[in-house]
Amino acid sequence: MVSPSSKEFLFICFLVTLWYSSNIGVILLNKYLLSNYGFKFPIFLTMCHMSACSVLSYVSIAFFKVVPQQMVKSRSQFIKIATLSIVFCGSVVGGNISLRYLAVSFNQAVGATTPFFTAVFAYLATFKREAWVTYAALVPVVTGVVIASGGEPGFHLFGFIMCLSATAARAFKSVLQGILLSSEGEKLNSMNLLLYMSPIAVIFLLPTALIMEPNVIDVTLALGRENKSMWLLLLLNSVTAYAANLTNFLVTKHTSALTLQVLGNAKGAVAVVISILLFKNPVTVIGMGGYTITVLGVAAYGETKRRFR
C-alpha cells in the first residue's frame, strides 16, 4: 500500500524527469538540426515551435482542462500580450541562432546570466532596489561567463552576441510581463499566456522567416525528400518545445520556488554534461570553471532574493 505522500513524491519525480527531458531534449534537438543536420533556419524552426504550442495549448486547455481558460478581456490586454509575444519571439530566435555557432555547454553558461539582466531591467523599469547582498551575488554570475568566454575553444563572436541578446530578451520579457499584466483583472497563468502568445508569434514569424530565410521551403522539402526522418525530427522538436513549457508550469505548480530554483540550476549542468557527451565538443578546465562560478552565483542570487525580500 503506497501512502499519499509517497504517491505525491513519485508524481513530482515523474514531473521533474519529464521537465528535464523536454527542456534538455529541445535544446539538443535544436543544436542537432541547426548545426549537424543542415537545417540552417532558426526563425522557421521557432515558428514550428510556436505552431505546435498554439495547437497543443488549445487542446490542453479546451479539451483536457489542464487549467481553466482565461479570456482576453480588452483590446489593451491583447496589445500587451502581443508585445510580450514579440519579445518572446526575439529571445527564442536569438537562442536558436546562437546554437548554430556555439556549443550547448557555452550556450547554457551564457543563458545562466538571466538573473543579472532581470535585476538590471527591473531596476531600470521600476527603480526597485534589492539588498546590496543580492547585487553582490550577481558579480560571480557575470565573472563566470567572462572566464568561460576566455576558455571556450569554439568561441564565436556573433553567436555569443545572439546568445547574450536572447538571454537579455528573456529577462526583459519576464520584467515586462510583471509590469504589463500586473492588475488582477489582466493576470494570466503561464499556460493561458502561451495560448494567446503562440498564434501571435506564428503570424509574426511566418513572413519574417520567408523574407529573411527565402529558401527555407525549398531546402526543407529537399531535406525531407533525402531523409524522411527530417519530418519526424521537426515534429518531435516542436512537440518537445511545448512539453518544456507544460512541464515547467506543472513543476512550478507542484513544488516550491526554492525547489524550482535548485532544480533549474541543476538542469543547466545536466544539459552541459549530456551535450558534451553527445556532440563531443571540446571543453577546457577554464571554461568549466567559469560555468561553475556562474551557476554558484545564480544559486547565491536566488538565496539572497529569498532571504532579503
Short mmCIF file of C-alpha atoms in Angstrom, two decimals:
data_model
loop_
_atom_site.label_atom_id
_atom_site.label_comp_id
_atom_site.label_asym_id
_atom_site.label_seq_id
_atom_site.Cartn_x
_atom_site.Cartn_y
_atom_site.Cartn_z
CA MET A 1 0.00 0.00 0.00
CA VAL A 2 1.58 3.30 -1.12
CA SER A 3 0.90 6.29 1.16
CA PRO A 4 -0.49 9.55 -0.31
CA SER A 5 2.80 11.36 0.49
CA SER A 6 4.78 8.67 -1.37
CA LYS A 7 2.43 8.97 -4.36
CA GLU A 8 2.90 12.76 -4.37
CA PHE A 9 6.68 12.35 -4.19
CA LEU A 10 6.70 9.82 -7.06
CA PHE A 11 4.44 12.12 -9.11
CA ILE A 12 6.78 15.08 -8.56
CA CYS A 13 9.80 12.92 -9.51
CA PHE A 14 7.96 11.92 -12.68
CA LEU A 15 7.18 15.58 -13.48
CA VAL A 16 10.78 16.65 -12.87
CA THR A 17 12.04 13.84 -15.12
CA LEU A 18 9.67 15.00 -17.90
CA TRP A 19 10.70 18.62 -17.31
CA TYR A 20 14.41 17.77 -17.57
CA SER A 21 13.86 15.52 -20.59
CA SER A 22 11.79 18.06 -22.54
CA ASN A 23 13.95 21.10 -21.70
CA ILE A 24 17.25 19.38 -22.42
CA GLY A 25 15.73 17.49 -25.35
CA VAL A 26 14.57 20.63 -27.16
CA ILE A 27 18.00 22.28 -26.75
CA LEU A 28 19.83 19.21 -28.05
CA LEU A 29 17.38 18.73 -30.96
CA ASN A 30 17.72 22.42 -31.87
CA LYS A 31 21.51 22.06 -31.86
CA TYR A 32 21.38 18.89 -33.95
CA LEU A 33 19.01 20.34 -36.55
CA LEU A 34 20.73 23.72 -36.83
CA SER A 35 24.38 22.64 -36.67
CA ASN A 36 24.64 18.98 -37.63
CA TYR A 37 21.70 18.27 -39.91
CA GLY A 38 21.97 21.08 -42.45
CA PHE A 39 18.70 22.75 -41.40
CA LYS A 40 20.02 26.32 -41.01
CA PHE A 41 16.74 28.14 -40.43
CA PRO A 42 16.37 29.24 -36.79
CA ILE A 43 13.46 31.63 -37.47
CA PHE A 44 11.43 28.97 -39.30
CA LEU A 45 12.30 26.45 -36.57
CA THR A 46 10.98 28.87 -33.93
CA MET A 47 7.81 29.28 -36.00
CA CYS A 48 7.36 25.48 -35.96
CA HIS A 49 7.71 25.55 -32.17
CA MET A 50 5.11 28.30 -31.83
CA SER A 51 2.72 26.49 -34.21
CA ALA A 52 2.90 23.37 -32.03
CA CYS A 53 2.41 25.49 -28.90
CA SER A 54 -0.67 27.14 -30.47
CA VAL A 55 -2.37 23.84 -31.29
CA LEU A 56 -1.33 21.89 -28.19
CA SER A 57 -2.10 24.77 -25.80
CA TYR A 58 -5.64 24.93 -27.16
CA VAL A 59 -6.09 21.14 -26.93
CA SER A 60 -4.66 21.03 -23.37
CA ILE A 61 -6.87 23.85 -22.10
CA ALA A 62 -10.07 23.41 -24.12
CA PHE A 63 -10.28 19.60 -24.04
CA PHE A 64 -8.04 18.27 -21.26
CA LYS A 65 -8.74 21.18 -18.87
CA VAL A 66 -5.11 21.35 -17.68
CA VAL A 67 -6.01 24.83 -16.40
CA PRO A 68 -9.24 26.85 -16.64
CA GLN A 69 -9.28 29.05 -19.72
CA GLN A 70 -8.81 32.76 -19.01
CA MET A 71 -10.28 35.11 -21.60
CA VAL A 72 -8.67 38.24 -23.02
CA LYS A 73 -10.94 40.98 -21.67
CA SER A 74 -9.87 44.10 -23.53
CA ARG A 75 -8.03 45.46 -26.53
CA SER A 76 -5.46 46.92 -24.16
CA GLN A 77 -4.76 43.49 -22.68
CA PHE A 78 -4.43 41.99 -26.17
CA ILE A 79 -1.87 44.64 -27.19
CA LYS A 80 0.13 43.87 -24.03
CA ILE A 81 0.09 40.14 -24.83
CA ALA A 82 1.15 40.87 -28.44
CA THR A 83 4.07 42.98 -27.15
CA LEU A 84 5.18 40.15 -24.86
CA SER A 85 4.85 37.69 -27.75
CA ILE A 86 7.22 39.68 -29.98
CA VAL A 87 9.80 40.00 -27.18
CA PHE A 88 9.40 36.26 -26.51
CA CYS A 89 9.97 35.55 -30.24
CA GLY A 90 13.16 37.60 -30.13
CA SER A 91 14.52 35.62 -27.19
CA VAL A 92 13.74 32.20 -28.73
CA VAL A 93 15.01 33.12 -32.21
CA GLY A 94 18.21 34.61 -30.74
CA GLY A 95 18.80 31.47 -28.69
CA ASN A 96 18.26 29.23 -31.73
CA ILE A 97 20.57 31.35 -33.90
CA SER A 98 23.29 31.13 -31.25
CA LEU A 99 23.08 27.31 -31.29
CA ARG A 100 24.28 27.37 -34.91
CA TYR A 101 27.58 28.83 -33.76
CA LEU A 102 28.08 27.90 -30.10
CA ALA A 103 28.40 24.65 -28.20
CA VAL A 104 25.41 23.86 -25.97
CA SER A 105 27.69 23.96 -22.91
CA PHE A 106 28.73 27.57 -23.60
CA ASN A 107 25.19 28.50 -24.62
CA GLN A 108 23.95 27.32 -21.22
CA ALA A 109 26.71 29.23 -19.42
CA VAL A 110 25.66 32.49 -21.08
CA GLY A 111 21.96 31.69 -20.51
CA ALA A 112 22.63 31.32 -16.79
CA THR A 113 23.21 35.09 -16.58
CA THR A 114 19.43 35.72 -16.90
CA PRO A 115 19.17 36.88 -13.24
CA PHE A 116 21.73 39.62 -13.94
CA PHE A 117 19.69 41.05 -16.82
CA THR A 118 16.46 40.62 -14.84
CA ALA A 119 17.89 42.68 -11.96
CA VAL A 120 19.10 45.39 -14.38
CA PHE A 121 15.79 45.65 -16.26
CA ALA A 122 13.74 45.53 -13.04
CA TYR A 123 15.74 48.48 -11.67
CA LEU A 124 15.54 50.48 -14.92
CA ALA A 125 11.81 49.86 -15.32
CA THR A 126 10.56 50.18 -11.73
CA PHE A 127 13.51 51.72 -9.82
CA LYS A 128 13.03 48.88 -7.35
CA ARG A 129 16.24 48.23 -5.45
CA GLU A 130 17.34 44.93 -3.99
CA ALA A 131 19.54 44.46 -0.93
CA TRP A 132 23.26 45.11 -1.65
CA VAL A 133 23.99 41.43 -0.89
CA THR A 134 21.69 40.45 -3.76
CA TYR A 135 23.58 42.65 -6.21
CA ALA A 136 26.89 41.34 -4.85
CA ALA A 137 25.75 37.79 -5.70
CA LEU A 138 25.48 38.84 -9.35
CA VAL A 139 29.23 39.56 -9.56
CA PRO A 140 30.22 35.85 -9.84
CA VAL A 141 27.35 35.31 -12.34
CA VAL A 142 28.96 37.76 -14.79
CA THR A 143 32.56 36.92 -13.83
CA GLY A 144 31.96 33.23 -14.53
CA VAL A 145 30.73 33.94 -18.09
CA VAL A 146 33.73 36.21 -18.76
CA ILE A 147 36.06 33.40 -17.63
CA ALA A 148 34.09 30.79 -19.61
CA SER A 149 34.28 33.00 -22.73
CA GLY A 150 38.06 33.19 -22.46
CA GLY A 151 38.32 29.44 -22.05
CA GLU A 152 35.83 28.48 -24.80
CA PRO A 153 37.68 26.74 -27.68
CA GLY A 154 34.81 27.29 -30.14
CA PHE A 155 34.08 30.91 -29.21
CA HIS A 156 32.17 32.72 -31.97
CA LEU A 157 31.53 36.46 -31.51
CA PHE A 158 28.26 36.63 -33.48
CA GLY A 159 26.93 33.52 -31.75
CA PHE A 160 27.91 34.98 -28.38
CA ILE A 161 26.16 38.30 -29.15
CA MET A 162 22.98 36.47 -30.22
CA CYS A 163 23.04 34.28 -27.11
CA LEU A 164 23.58 37.31 -24.86
CA SER A 165 20.77 39.17 -26.68
CA ALA A 166 18.43 36.18 -26.27
CA THR A 167 19.23 35.99 -22.56
CA ALA A 168 18.58 39.72 -22.15
CA ALA A 169 15.30 39.45 -24.10
CA ARG A 170 14.17 36.54 -21.90
CA ALA A 171 14.84 38.62 -18.78
CA PHE A 172 13.16 41.68 -20.33
CA LYS A 173 10.07 39.62 -21.13
CA SER A 174 9.71 38.47 -17.51
CA VAL A 175 10.06 42.04 -16.20
CA LEU A 176 7.70 43.39 -18.86
CA GLN A 177 5.17 40.69 -18.05
CA GLY A 178 5.20 41.74 -14.40
CA ILE A 179 4.54 45.34 -15.40
CA LEU A 180 2.03 44.91 -18.24
CA LEU A 181 -0.09 42.16 -16.69
CA SER A 182 0.13 43.30 -13.08
CA SER A 183 -3.55 44.13 -12.41
CA GLU A 184 -5.71 41.34 -11.02
CA GLY A 185 -8.09 41.54 -13.98
CA GLU A 186 -5.31 41.08 -16.53
CA LYS A 187 -3.10 38.45 -14.90
CA LEU A 188 -2.77 35.21 -16.87
CA ASN A 189 -1.14 31.99 -15.79
CA SER A 190 1.76 30.80 -17.97
CA MET A 191 -0.32 28.25 -19.91
CA ASN A 192 -3.02 30.75 -20.88
CA LEU A 193 -0.37 33.33 -21.74
CA LEU A 194 1.28 30.75 -24.03
CA LEU A 195 -2.14 30.01 -25.60
CA TYR A 196 -2.51 33.64 -26.68
CA MET A 197 1.14 34.46 -27.39
CA SER A 198 1.79 31.47 -29.68
CA PRO A 199 -0.60 32.33 -32.57
CA ILE A 200 0.59 35.96 -32.49
CA ALA A 201 4.16 34.67 -32.68
CA VAL A 202 3.30 32.48 -35.71
CA ILE A 203 1.72 35.44 -37.53
CA PHE A 204 4.86 37.48 -36.83
CA LEU A 205 7.42 34.73 -37.56
CA LEU A 206 5.99 33.28 -40.80
CA PRO A 207 6.54 36.37 -43.00
CA THR A 208 9.81 37.09 -41.17
CA ALA A 209 11.10 33.60 -41.99
CA LEU A 210 10.03 33.83 -45.64
CA ILE A 211 11.77 37.21 -46.02
CA MET A 212 14.95 36.52 -44.03
CA GLU A 213 15.23 32.81 -44.92
CA PRO A 214 13.91 32.92 -48.52
CA ASN A 215 14.96 29.38 -49.49
CA VAL A 216 13.62 27.73 -46.34
CA ILE A 217 10.71 25.93 -48.07
CA ASP A 218 12.84 24.54 -50.93
CA VAL A 219 15.65 23.37 -48.64
CA THR A 220 13.24 21.86 -46.10
CA LEU A 221 11.41 19.92 -48.83
CA ALA A 222 14.76 18.77 -50.30
CA LEU A 223 15.98 17.59 -46.88
CA GLY A 224 12.64 15.83 -46.35
CA ARG A 225 12.98 14.01 -49.69
CA GLU A 226 16.55 12.95 -48.89
CA ASN A 227 15.70 11.76 -45.42
CA LYS A 228 12.15 11.04 -44.30
CA SER A 229 13.23 11.27 -40.65
CA MET A 230 13.53 15.04 -41.19
CA TRP A 231 9.76 15.45 -40.76
CA LEU A 232 9.76 13.28 -37.64
CA LEU A 233 12.63 15.34 -36.16
CA LEU A 234 10.82 18.62 -36.84
CA LEU A 235 7.58 17.28 -35.34
CA LEU A 236 9.34 15.81 -32.31
CA ASN A 237 11.31 19.03 -31.80
CA SER A 238 8.15 21.18 -31.97
CA VAL A 239 6.14 18.94 -29.61
CA THR A 240 9.08 18.85 -27.19
CA ALA A 241 9.16 22.66 -27.19
CA TYR A 242 5.53 22.67 -25.99
CA ALA A 243 6.23 19.90 -23.48
CA ALA A 244 9.02 22.04 -21.98
CA ASN A 245 6.51 24.84 -21.32
CA LEU A 246 3.83 22.49 -19.98
CA THR A 247 6.15 20.61 -17.60
CA ASN A 248 7.70 23.88 -16.40
CA PHE A 249 4.19 25.06 -15.44
CA LEU A 250 3.34 21.76 -13.70
CA VAL A 251 6.64 21.58 -11.77
CA THR A 252 6.15 25.21 -10.67
CA LYS A 253 2.62 24.33 -9.51
CA HIS A 254 3.64 21.25 -7.52
CA THR A 255 6.92 22.42 -5.94
CA SER A 256 8.19 25.43 -4.00
CA ALA A 257 10.04 28.37 -5.55
CA LEU A 258 13.27 27.28 -3.82
CA THR A 259 12.98 23.71 -5.12
CA LEU A 260 12.33 25.05 -8.62
CA GLN A 261 15.42 27.27 -8.41
CA VAL A 262 17.68 24.39 -7.29
CA LEU A 263 16.25 22.07 -9.96
CA GLY A 264 16.69 24.78 -12.60
CA ASN A 265 20.36 25.28 -11.74
CA ALA A 266 20.96 21.52 -11.81
CA LYS A 267 19.12 21.23 -15.15
CA GLY A 268 21.62 23.54 -16.85
CA ALA A 269 24.51 21.47 -15.54
CA VAL A 270 22.88 18.21 -16.73
CA ALA A 271 22.32 19.76 -20.19
CA VAL A 272 26.01 20.71 -20.36
CA VAL A 273 27.21 17.20 -19.47
CA ILE A 274 24.83 15.47 -21.92
CA SER A 275 25.72 17.87 -24.76
CA ILE A 276 29.45 17.28 -24.26
CA LEU A 277 28.89 13.51 -24.35
CA LEU A 278 26.67 13.68 -27.46
CA PHE A 279 28.38 16.34 -29.57
CA LYS A 280 31.95 15.74 -28.32
CA ASN A 281 32.61 19.49 -28.29
CA PRO A 282 35.98 20.32 -26.71
CA VAL A 283 35.89 21.90 -23.26
CA THR A 284 38.63 23.36 -21.11
CA VAL A 285 39.16 23.46 -17.37
CA ILE A 286 38.92 27.27 -17.55
CA GLY A 287 35.60 27.08 -19.43
CA MET A 288 34.06 24.60 -17.00
CA GLY A 289 35.43 26.58 -14.06
CA GLY A 290 33.77 29.73 -15.39
CA TYR A 291 30.45 27.94 -15.85
CA THR A 292 30.65 26.53 -12.30
CA ILE A 293 31.26 30.04 -10.89
CA THR A 294 28.22 31.32 -12.81
CA VAL A 295 25.95 28.53 -11.54
CA LEU A 296 27.11 29.09 -7.94
CA GLY A 297 26.48 32.82 -8.41
CA VAL A 298 22.94 32.13 -9.66
CA ALA A 299 22.31 29.87 -6.63
CA ALA A 300 23.62 32.59 -4.28
CA TYR A 301 21.48 35.22 -6.01
CA GLY A 302 18.35 33.11 -5.59
CA GLU A 303 19.11 32.51 -1.93
CA THR A 304 19.71 36.21 -1.19
CA LYS A 305 16.50 37.14 -3.04
CA ARG A 306 14.61 34.69 -0.83
CA ARG A 307 16.15 35.93 2.41
CA PHE A 308 16.07 39.68 1.80
CA ARG A 309 12.59 40.14 0.36
#
